[in-house]
XYZ file of C-alpha atoms in Angstrom:
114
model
C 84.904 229.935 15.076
C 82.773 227.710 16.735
C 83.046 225.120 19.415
C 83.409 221.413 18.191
C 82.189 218.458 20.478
C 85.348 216.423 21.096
C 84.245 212.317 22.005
C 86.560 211.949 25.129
C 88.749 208.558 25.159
C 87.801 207.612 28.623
C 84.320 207.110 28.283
C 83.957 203.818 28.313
C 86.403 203.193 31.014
C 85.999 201.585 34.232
C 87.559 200.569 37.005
C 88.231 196.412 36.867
C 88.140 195.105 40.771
C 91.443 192.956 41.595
C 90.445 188.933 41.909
C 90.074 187.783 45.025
C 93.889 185.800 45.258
C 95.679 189.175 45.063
C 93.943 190.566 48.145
C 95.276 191.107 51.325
C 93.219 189.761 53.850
C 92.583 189.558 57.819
C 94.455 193.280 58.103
C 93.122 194.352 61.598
C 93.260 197.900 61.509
C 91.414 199.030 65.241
C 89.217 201.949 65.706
C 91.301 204.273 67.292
C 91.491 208.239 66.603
C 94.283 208.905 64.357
C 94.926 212.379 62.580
C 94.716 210.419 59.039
C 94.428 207.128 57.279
C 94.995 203.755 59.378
C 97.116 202.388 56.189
C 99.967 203.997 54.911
C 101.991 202.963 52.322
C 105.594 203.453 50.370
C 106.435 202.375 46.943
C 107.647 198.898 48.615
C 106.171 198.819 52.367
C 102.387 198.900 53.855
C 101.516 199.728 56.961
C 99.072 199.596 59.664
C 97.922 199.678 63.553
C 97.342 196.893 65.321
C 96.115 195.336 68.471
C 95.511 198.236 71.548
C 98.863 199.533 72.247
C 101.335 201.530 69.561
C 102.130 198.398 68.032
C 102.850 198.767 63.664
C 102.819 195.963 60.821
C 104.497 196.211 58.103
C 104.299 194.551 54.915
C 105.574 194.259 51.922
C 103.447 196.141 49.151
C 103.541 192.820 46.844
C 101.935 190.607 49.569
C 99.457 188.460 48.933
C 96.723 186.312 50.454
C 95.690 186.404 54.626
C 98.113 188.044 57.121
C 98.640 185.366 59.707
C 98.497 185.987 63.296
C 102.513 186.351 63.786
C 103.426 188.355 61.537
C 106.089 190.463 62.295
C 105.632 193.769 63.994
C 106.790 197.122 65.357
C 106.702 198.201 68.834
C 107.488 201.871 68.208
C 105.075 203.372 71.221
C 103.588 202.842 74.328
C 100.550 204.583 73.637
C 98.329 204.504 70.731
C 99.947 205.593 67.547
C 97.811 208.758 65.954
C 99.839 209.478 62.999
C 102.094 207.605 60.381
C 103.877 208.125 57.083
C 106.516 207.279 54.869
C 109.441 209.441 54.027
C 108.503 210.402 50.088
C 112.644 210.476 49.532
C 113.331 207.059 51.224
C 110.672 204.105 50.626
C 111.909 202.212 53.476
C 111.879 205.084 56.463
C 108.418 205.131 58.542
C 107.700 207.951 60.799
C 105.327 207.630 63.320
C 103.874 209.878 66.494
C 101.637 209.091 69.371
C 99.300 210.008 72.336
C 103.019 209.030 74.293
C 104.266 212.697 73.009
C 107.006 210.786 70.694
C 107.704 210.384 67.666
C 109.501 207.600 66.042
C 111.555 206.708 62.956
C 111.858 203.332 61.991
C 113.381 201.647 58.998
C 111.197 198.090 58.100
C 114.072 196.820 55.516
C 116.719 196.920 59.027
C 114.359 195.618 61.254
C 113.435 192.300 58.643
C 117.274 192.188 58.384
C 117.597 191.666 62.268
């Protein structure tokens, strides 16, 4: 028997870009080494480095628009952070490690609570 050309379904698909109101915008991620991405993110949080120090910011995965200047943040080091993830069995719990030889577990919905 021979082989029959199949037209595939996807080819006329394409990736559509998000409009510009449902960015998130202003997220200063710095240029430090890490051992992966500078964004992680959970089925509800986002995270990221920021400023020089092991400061993390967290945000909610539905946010929307410019990150102001205050937002709130996590002081989890005192060294730059080089790795961070979120637990794949708890969308709230954010692990973190750092040049300070610790490694930190942090909850964003507790802290928010606070």
């Amino acid at each position: 028997m021979a082989w029959r050309f199949k037209p595939s379904k996807y080819k006329n698909a394409a990736p559509k870009a998000a409009k510009s109101e449902e960015w998130i915008k202003d997220v200063s991620v710095e240029t430090y080494q890490i051992n992966g991405s500078p964004i992680t993110c959970s089925a509800k949080f986002m995270a990221f480095n920021v400023d020089a120090g092991g400061t993390i910011s967290v945000l909610p995965l539905d946010y929307k628009g410019r990150v102001p200047k205050l937002h709130p943040h996590i002081f989890a080091h005192a060294d730059v952070v080089t790795a961070m993830g979120f637990s794949p069995f708890d969308d709230g719990l954010l692990a973190t490690g750092s040049h300070d030889s610790l490694h930190s577990l942090d909850d964003p919905d507790v802290k928010a609570a606070k």
